[in-house]
mmCIF file of C-alpha atoms in Angstrom:
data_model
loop_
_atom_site.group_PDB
_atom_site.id
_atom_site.type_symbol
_atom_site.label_atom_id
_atom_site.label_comp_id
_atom_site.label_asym_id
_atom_site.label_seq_id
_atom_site.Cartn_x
_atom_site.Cartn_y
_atom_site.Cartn_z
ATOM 1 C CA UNK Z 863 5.680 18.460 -22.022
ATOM 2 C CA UNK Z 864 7.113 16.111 -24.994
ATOM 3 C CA UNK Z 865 4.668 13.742 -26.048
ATOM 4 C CA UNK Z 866 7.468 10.774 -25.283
ATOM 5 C CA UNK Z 867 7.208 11.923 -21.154
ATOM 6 C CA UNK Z 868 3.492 12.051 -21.284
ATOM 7 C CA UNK Z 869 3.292 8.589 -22.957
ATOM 8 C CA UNK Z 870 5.777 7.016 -20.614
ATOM 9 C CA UNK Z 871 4.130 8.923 -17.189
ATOM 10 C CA UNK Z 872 0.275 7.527 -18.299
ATOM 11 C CA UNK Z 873 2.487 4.174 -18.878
ATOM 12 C CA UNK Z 874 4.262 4.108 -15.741
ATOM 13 C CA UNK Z 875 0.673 5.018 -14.004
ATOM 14 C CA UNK Z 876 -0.631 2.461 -15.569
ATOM 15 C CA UNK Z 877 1.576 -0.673 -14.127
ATOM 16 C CA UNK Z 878 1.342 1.501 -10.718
ATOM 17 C CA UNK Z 879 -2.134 1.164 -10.121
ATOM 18 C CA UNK Z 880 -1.856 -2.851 -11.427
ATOM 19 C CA UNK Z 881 1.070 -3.759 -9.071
ATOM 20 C CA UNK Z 882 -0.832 -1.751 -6.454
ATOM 21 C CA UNK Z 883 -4.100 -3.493 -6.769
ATOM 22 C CA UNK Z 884 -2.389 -6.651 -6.818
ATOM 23 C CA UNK Z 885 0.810 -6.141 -4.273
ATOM 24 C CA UNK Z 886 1.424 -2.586 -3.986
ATOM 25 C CA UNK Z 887 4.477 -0.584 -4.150
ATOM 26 C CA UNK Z 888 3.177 0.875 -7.416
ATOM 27 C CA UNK Z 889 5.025 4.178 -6.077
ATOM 28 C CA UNK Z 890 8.745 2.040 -6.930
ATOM 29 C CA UNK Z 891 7.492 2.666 -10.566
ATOM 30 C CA UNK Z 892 5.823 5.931 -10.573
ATOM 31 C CA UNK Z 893 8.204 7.636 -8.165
ATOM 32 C CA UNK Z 894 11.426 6.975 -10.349
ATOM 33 C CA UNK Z 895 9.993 8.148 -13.632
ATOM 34 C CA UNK Z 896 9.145 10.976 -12.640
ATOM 35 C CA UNK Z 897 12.394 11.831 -10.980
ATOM 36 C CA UNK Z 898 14.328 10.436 -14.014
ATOM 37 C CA UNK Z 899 12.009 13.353 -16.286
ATOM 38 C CA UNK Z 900 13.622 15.778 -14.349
ATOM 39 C CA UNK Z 901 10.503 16.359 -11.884
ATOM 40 C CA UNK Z 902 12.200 17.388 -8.100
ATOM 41 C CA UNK Z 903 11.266 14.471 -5.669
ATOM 42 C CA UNK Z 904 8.577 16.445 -3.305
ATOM 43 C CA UNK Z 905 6.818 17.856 -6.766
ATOM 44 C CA UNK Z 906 6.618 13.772 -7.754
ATOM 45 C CA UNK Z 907 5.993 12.462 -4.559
ATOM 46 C CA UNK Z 908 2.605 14.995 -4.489
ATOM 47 C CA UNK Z 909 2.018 14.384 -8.295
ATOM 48 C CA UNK Z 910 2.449 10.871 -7.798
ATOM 49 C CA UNK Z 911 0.052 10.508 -4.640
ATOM 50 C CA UNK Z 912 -3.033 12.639 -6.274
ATOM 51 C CA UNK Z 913 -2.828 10.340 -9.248
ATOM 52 C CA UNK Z 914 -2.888 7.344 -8.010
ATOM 53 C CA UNK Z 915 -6.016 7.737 -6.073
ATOM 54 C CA UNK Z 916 -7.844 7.259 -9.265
ATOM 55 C CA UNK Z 917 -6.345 3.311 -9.432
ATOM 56 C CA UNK Z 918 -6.890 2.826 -5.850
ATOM 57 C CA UNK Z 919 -10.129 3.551 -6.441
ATOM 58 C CA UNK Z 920 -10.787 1.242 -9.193
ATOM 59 C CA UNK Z 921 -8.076 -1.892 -7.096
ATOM 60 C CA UNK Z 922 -10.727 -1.046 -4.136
ATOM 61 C CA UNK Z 923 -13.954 -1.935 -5.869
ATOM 62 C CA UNK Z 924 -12.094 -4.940 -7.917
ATOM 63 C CA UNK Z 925 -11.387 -6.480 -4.781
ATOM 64 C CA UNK Z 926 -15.062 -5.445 -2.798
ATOM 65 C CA UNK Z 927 -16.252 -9.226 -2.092
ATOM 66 C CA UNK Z 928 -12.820 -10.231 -0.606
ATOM 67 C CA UNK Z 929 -13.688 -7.077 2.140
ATOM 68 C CA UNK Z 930 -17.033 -8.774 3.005
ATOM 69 C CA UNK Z 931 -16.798 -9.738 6.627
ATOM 70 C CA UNK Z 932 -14.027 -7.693 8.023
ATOM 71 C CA UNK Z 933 -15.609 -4.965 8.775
ATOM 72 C CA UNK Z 934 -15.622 -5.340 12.549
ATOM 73 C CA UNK Z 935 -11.761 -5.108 12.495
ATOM 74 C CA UNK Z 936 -11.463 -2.751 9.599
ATOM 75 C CA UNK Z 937 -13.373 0.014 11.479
ATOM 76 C CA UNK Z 938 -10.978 0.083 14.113
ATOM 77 C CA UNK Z 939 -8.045 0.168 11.140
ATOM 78 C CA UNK Z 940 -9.170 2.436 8.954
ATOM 79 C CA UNK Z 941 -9.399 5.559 11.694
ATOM 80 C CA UNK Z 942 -5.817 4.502 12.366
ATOM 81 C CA UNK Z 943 -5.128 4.549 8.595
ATOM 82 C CA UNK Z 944 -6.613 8.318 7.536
ATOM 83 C CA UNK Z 945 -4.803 9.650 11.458
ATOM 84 C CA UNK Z 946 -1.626 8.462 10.105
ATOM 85 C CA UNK Z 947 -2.379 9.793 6.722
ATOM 86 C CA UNK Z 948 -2.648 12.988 7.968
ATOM 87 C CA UNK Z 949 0.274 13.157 10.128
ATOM 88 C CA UNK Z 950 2.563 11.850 7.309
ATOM 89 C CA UNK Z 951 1.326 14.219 4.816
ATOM 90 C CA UNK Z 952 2.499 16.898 7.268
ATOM 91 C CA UNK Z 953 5.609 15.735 7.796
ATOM 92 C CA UNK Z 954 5.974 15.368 4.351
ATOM 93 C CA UNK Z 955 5.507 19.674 4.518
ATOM 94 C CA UNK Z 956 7.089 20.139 6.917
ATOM 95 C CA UNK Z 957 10.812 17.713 7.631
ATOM 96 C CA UNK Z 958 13.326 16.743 5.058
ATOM 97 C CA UNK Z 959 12.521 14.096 2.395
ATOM 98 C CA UNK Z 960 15.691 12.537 3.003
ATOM 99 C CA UNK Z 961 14.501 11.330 6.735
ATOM 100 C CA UNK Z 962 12.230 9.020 5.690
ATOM 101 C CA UNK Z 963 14.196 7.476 2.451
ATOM 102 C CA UNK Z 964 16.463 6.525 4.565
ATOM 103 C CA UNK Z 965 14.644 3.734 6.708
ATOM 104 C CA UNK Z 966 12.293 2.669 3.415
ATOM 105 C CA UNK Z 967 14.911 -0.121 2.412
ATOM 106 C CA UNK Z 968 14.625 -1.363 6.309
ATOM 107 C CA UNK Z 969 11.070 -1.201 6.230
ATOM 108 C CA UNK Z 970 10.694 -3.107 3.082
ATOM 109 C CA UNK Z 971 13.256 -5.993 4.130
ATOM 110 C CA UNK Z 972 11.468 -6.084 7.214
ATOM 111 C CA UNK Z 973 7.817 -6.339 5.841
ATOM 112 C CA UNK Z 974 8.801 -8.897 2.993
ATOM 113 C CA UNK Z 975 10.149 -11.385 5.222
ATOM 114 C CA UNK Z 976 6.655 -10.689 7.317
ATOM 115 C CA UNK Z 977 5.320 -11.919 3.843
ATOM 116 C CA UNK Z 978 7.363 -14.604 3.224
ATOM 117 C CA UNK Z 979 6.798 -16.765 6.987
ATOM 118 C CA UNK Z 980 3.440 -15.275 7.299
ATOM 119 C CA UNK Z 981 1.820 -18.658 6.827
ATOM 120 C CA UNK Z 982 4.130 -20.071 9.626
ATOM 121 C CA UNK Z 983 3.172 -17.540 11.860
ATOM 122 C CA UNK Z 984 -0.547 -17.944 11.135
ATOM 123 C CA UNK Z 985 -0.122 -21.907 11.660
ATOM 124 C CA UNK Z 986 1.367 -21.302 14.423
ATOM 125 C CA UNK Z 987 -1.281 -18.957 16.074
ATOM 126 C CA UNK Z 988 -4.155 -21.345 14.628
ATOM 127 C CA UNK Z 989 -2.672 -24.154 16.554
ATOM 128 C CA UNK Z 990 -1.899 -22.309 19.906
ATOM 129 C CA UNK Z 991 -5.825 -20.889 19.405
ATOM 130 C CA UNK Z 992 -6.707 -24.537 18.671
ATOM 131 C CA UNK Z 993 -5.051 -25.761 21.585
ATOM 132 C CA UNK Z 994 -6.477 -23.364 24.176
ATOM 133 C CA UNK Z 995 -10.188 -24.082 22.927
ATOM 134 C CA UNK Z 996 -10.167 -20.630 21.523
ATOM 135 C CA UNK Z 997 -11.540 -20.033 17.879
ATOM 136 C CA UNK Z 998 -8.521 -19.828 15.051
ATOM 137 C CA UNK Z 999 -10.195 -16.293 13.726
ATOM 138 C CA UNK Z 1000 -10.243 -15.118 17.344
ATOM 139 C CA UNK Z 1001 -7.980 -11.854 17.258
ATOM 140 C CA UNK Z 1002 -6.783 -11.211 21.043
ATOM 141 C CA UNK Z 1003 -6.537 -8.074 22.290
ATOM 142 C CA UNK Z 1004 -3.895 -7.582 22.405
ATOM 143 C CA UNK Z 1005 -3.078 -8.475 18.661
ATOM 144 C CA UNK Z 1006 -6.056 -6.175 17.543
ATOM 145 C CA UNK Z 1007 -3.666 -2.907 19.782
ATOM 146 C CA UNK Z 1008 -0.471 -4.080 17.911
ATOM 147 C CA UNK Z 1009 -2.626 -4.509 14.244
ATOM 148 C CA UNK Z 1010 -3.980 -0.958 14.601
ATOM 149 C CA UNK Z 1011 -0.610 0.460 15.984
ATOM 150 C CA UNK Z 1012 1.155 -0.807 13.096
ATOM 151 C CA UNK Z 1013 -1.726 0.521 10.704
ATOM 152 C CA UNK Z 1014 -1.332 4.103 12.097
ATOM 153 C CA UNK Z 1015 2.668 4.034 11.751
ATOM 154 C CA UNK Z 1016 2.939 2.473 7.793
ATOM 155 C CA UNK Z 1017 -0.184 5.092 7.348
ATOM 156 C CA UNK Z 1018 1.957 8.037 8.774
ATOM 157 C CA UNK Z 1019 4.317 6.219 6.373
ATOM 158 C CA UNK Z 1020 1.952 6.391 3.331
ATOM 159 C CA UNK Z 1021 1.164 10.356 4.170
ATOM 160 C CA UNK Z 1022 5.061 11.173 3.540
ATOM 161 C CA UNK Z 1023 6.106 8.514 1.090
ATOM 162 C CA UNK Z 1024 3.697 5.793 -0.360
ATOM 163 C CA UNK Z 1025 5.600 3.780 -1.888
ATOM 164 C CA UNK Z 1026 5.743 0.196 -0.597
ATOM 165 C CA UNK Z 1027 3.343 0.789 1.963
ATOM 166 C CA UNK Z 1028 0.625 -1.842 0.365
ATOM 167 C CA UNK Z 1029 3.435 -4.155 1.198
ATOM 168 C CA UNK Z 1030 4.183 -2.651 4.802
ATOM 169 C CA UNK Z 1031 0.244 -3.454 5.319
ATOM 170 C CA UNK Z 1032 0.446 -6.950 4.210
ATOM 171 C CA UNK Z 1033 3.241 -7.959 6.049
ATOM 172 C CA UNK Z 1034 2.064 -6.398 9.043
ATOM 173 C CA UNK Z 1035 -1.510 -7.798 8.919
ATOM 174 C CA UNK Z 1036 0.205 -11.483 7.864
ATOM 175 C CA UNK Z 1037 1.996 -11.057 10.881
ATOM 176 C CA UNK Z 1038 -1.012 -10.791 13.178
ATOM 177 C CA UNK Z 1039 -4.386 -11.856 11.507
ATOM 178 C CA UNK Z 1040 -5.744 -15.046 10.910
ATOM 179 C CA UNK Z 1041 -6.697 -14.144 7.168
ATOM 180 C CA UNK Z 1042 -6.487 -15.552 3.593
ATOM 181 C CA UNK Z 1043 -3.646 -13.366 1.544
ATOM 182 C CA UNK Z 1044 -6.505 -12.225 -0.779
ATOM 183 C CA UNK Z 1045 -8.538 -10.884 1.935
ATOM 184 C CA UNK Z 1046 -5.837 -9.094 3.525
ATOM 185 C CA UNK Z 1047 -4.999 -7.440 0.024
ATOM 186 C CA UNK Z 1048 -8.997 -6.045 0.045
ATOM 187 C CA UNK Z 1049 -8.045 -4.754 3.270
ATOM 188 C CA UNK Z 1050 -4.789 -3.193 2.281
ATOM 189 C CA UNK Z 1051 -6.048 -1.999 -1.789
ATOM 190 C CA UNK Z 1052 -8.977 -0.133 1.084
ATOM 191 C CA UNK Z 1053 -6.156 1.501 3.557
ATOM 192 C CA UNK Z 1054 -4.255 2.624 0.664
ATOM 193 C CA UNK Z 1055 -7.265 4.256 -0.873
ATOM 194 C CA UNK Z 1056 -8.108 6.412 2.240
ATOM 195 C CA UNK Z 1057 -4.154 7.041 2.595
ATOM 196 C CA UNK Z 1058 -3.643 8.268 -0.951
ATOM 197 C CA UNK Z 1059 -7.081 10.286 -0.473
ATOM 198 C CA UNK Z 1060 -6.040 11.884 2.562
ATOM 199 C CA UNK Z 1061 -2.435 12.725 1.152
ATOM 200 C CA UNK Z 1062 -3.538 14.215 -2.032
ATOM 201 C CA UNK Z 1063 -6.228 16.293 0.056
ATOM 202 C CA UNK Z 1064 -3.494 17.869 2.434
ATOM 203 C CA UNK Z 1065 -1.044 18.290 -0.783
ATOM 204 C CA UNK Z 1066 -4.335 19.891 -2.712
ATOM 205 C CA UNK Z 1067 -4.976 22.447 0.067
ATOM 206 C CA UNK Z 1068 -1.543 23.243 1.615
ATOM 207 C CA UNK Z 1069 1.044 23.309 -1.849
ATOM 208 C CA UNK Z 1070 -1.317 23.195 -4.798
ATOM 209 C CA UNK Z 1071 1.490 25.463 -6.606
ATOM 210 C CA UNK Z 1072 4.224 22.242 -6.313
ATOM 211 C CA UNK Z 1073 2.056 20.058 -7.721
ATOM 212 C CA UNK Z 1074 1.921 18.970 -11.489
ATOM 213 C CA UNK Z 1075 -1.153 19.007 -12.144
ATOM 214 C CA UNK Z 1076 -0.623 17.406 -15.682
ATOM 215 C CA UNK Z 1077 1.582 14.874 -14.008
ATOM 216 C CA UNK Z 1078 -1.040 13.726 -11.695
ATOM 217 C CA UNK Z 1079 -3.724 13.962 -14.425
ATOM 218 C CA UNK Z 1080 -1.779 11.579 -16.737
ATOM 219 C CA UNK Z 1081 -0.745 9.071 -13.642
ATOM 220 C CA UNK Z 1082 -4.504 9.344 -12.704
ATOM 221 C CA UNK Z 1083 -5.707 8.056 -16.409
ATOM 222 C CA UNK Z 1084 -3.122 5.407 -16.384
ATOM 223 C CA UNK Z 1085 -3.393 3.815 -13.156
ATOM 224 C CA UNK Z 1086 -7.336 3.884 -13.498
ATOM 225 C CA UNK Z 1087 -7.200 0.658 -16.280
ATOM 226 C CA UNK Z 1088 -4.109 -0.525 -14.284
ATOM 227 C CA UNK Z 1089 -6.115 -0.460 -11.323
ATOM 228 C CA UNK Z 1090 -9.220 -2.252 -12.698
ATOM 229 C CA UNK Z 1091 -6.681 -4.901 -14.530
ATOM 230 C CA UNK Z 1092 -4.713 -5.730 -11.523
ATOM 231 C CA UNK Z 1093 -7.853 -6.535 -9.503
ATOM 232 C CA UNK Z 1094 -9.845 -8.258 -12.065
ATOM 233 C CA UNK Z 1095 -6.498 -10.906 -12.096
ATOM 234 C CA UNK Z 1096 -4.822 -10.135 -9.378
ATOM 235 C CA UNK Z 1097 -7.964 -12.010 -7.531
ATOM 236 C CA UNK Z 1098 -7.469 -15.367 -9.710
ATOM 237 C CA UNK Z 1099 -3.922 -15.910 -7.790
ATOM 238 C CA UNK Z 1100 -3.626 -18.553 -5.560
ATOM 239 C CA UNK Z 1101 -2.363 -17.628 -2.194
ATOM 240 C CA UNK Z 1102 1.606 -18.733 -3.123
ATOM 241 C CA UNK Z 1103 1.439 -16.835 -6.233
ATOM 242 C CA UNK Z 1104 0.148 -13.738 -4.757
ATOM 243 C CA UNK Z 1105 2.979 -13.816 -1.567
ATOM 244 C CA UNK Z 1106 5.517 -14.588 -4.534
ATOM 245 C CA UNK Z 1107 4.620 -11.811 -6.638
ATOM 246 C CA UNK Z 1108 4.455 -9.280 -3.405
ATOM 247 C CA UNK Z 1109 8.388 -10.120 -2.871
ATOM 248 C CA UNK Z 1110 9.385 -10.095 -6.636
ATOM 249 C CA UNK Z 1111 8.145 -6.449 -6.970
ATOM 250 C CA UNK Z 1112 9.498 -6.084 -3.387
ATOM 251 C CA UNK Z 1113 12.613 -7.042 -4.325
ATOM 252 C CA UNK Z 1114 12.728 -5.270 -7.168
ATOM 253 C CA UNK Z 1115 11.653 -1.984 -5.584
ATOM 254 C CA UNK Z 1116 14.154 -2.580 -2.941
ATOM 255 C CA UNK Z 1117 16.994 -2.215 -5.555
ATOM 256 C CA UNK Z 1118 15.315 0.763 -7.167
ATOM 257 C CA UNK Z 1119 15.030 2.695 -4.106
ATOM 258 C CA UNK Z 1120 18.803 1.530 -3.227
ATOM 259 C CA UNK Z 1121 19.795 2.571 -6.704
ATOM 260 C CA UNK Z 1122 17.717 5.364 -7.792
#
């Protein structure tokens, strides 16, 4: 490998696992580099997912005392997260790549506007709650079936094709939970840990031959400072600067995907 590629893959790992501790999506960077090098797409897509464990890792802990107190949810979510996982990472063996490409761009136009009147929604819930003598952190349900529904499906999602799917989470937990932004990222940076864990497990054990190992090793280094980085600011944001920054990269993914 040319010492230009490797410089530009640890590079490109590097503002991954930043944008993923902080939004996610990291993949919209990763993902096109590699293919760009000349790396097929199920070679980077496997590459890309073992590496990246090593900055989800490092987004996870960055982000440990925004996790504090969800636990009674997150135990019902993160079961949903590693079944989907597993599922996805199968399909990823097993159908053509080209299935799931094409409903990413819906997905991700779909989960940023989730983003973007998230606060409306949760106003809106707070008030009904408020209004029926309920509690406004009281999750119904009902709304707990439909959270860890959606979890399983974006982590099925995450097992065939992670990019975006930090996003997916947000929107999706905006959508339903009565939570700060930052918390729900600690949730999310946590679901996309165990996601990118159990992908790069099923990739490890069922096509360690298609993988680059040098690839992943380089993304790994990378995205472990971007990782780290991206928490240890990301957490500073105030809520409107976070939900900004998720649909800028958003955005911007959205075209690469559409483009790429």
């Amino acid at each position: 490998m040319p010492v230009s590629h490797a410089f530009v893959i640890v590079l490109a790992g590097f503002g991954a696992g930043a944008i993923n501790a902080v939004v996610g999506s990291g993949t919209l960077i990763t993902f096109p580099t590699l293919v760009a090098l000349g790396y097929p797409p199920v070679t980077s897509t496997m590459s890309n997912a073992v590496g990246l464990v090593a900055g989800s890792t490092t987004g996870t802990w960055g982000y440990r005392r925004e996790l504090r107190g969800q636990w009674n949810r997150l135990r019902w979510q993160l079961p949903a997260s590693l079944a989907g996982a597993g599922l996805g990472a199968w399909l990823l063996l097993h159908l053509p790549e080209q299935v799931f490409a094409d409903v990413v761009p819906v997905l991700l136009i779909a989960a940023l506007i989730l983003v973007v009147i998230g606060p409306w929604i949760q106003t809106w819930a707070r008030e009904r709650a408020e209004r029926e003598g309920r509690s406004a952190h009281h999750v119904s349900p009902r709304r707990m079936a439909a959270l860890v529904a959606s979890t399983f499906a974006i982590g099925v999602y995450g097992g065939y094709f992670t990019a975006a799917q930090g996003i997916l989470l947000v929107g999706a937990m905006g959508a339903l939970l009565p939570e700060s932004v930052q918390r729900m990222n600690a949730a999310k940076n946590l679901a996309t840990l165990l996601v990118n864990i159990v992908a790069a497990l099923a990739y490890t054990l069922v096509a360690f031959d298609r993988i680059s190992w040098q690839v992943a090793g380089l993304i790994a280094t990378g995205s472990l400072i971007g990782g780290w980085l991206g928490a240890h600011y990301g957490r500073r944001l105030s809520p409107y600067a976070l939900r900004t920054a998720i649909v800028v990269v958003g955005l911007i993914g959205l075209y690469r995907l559409l483009t790429v």
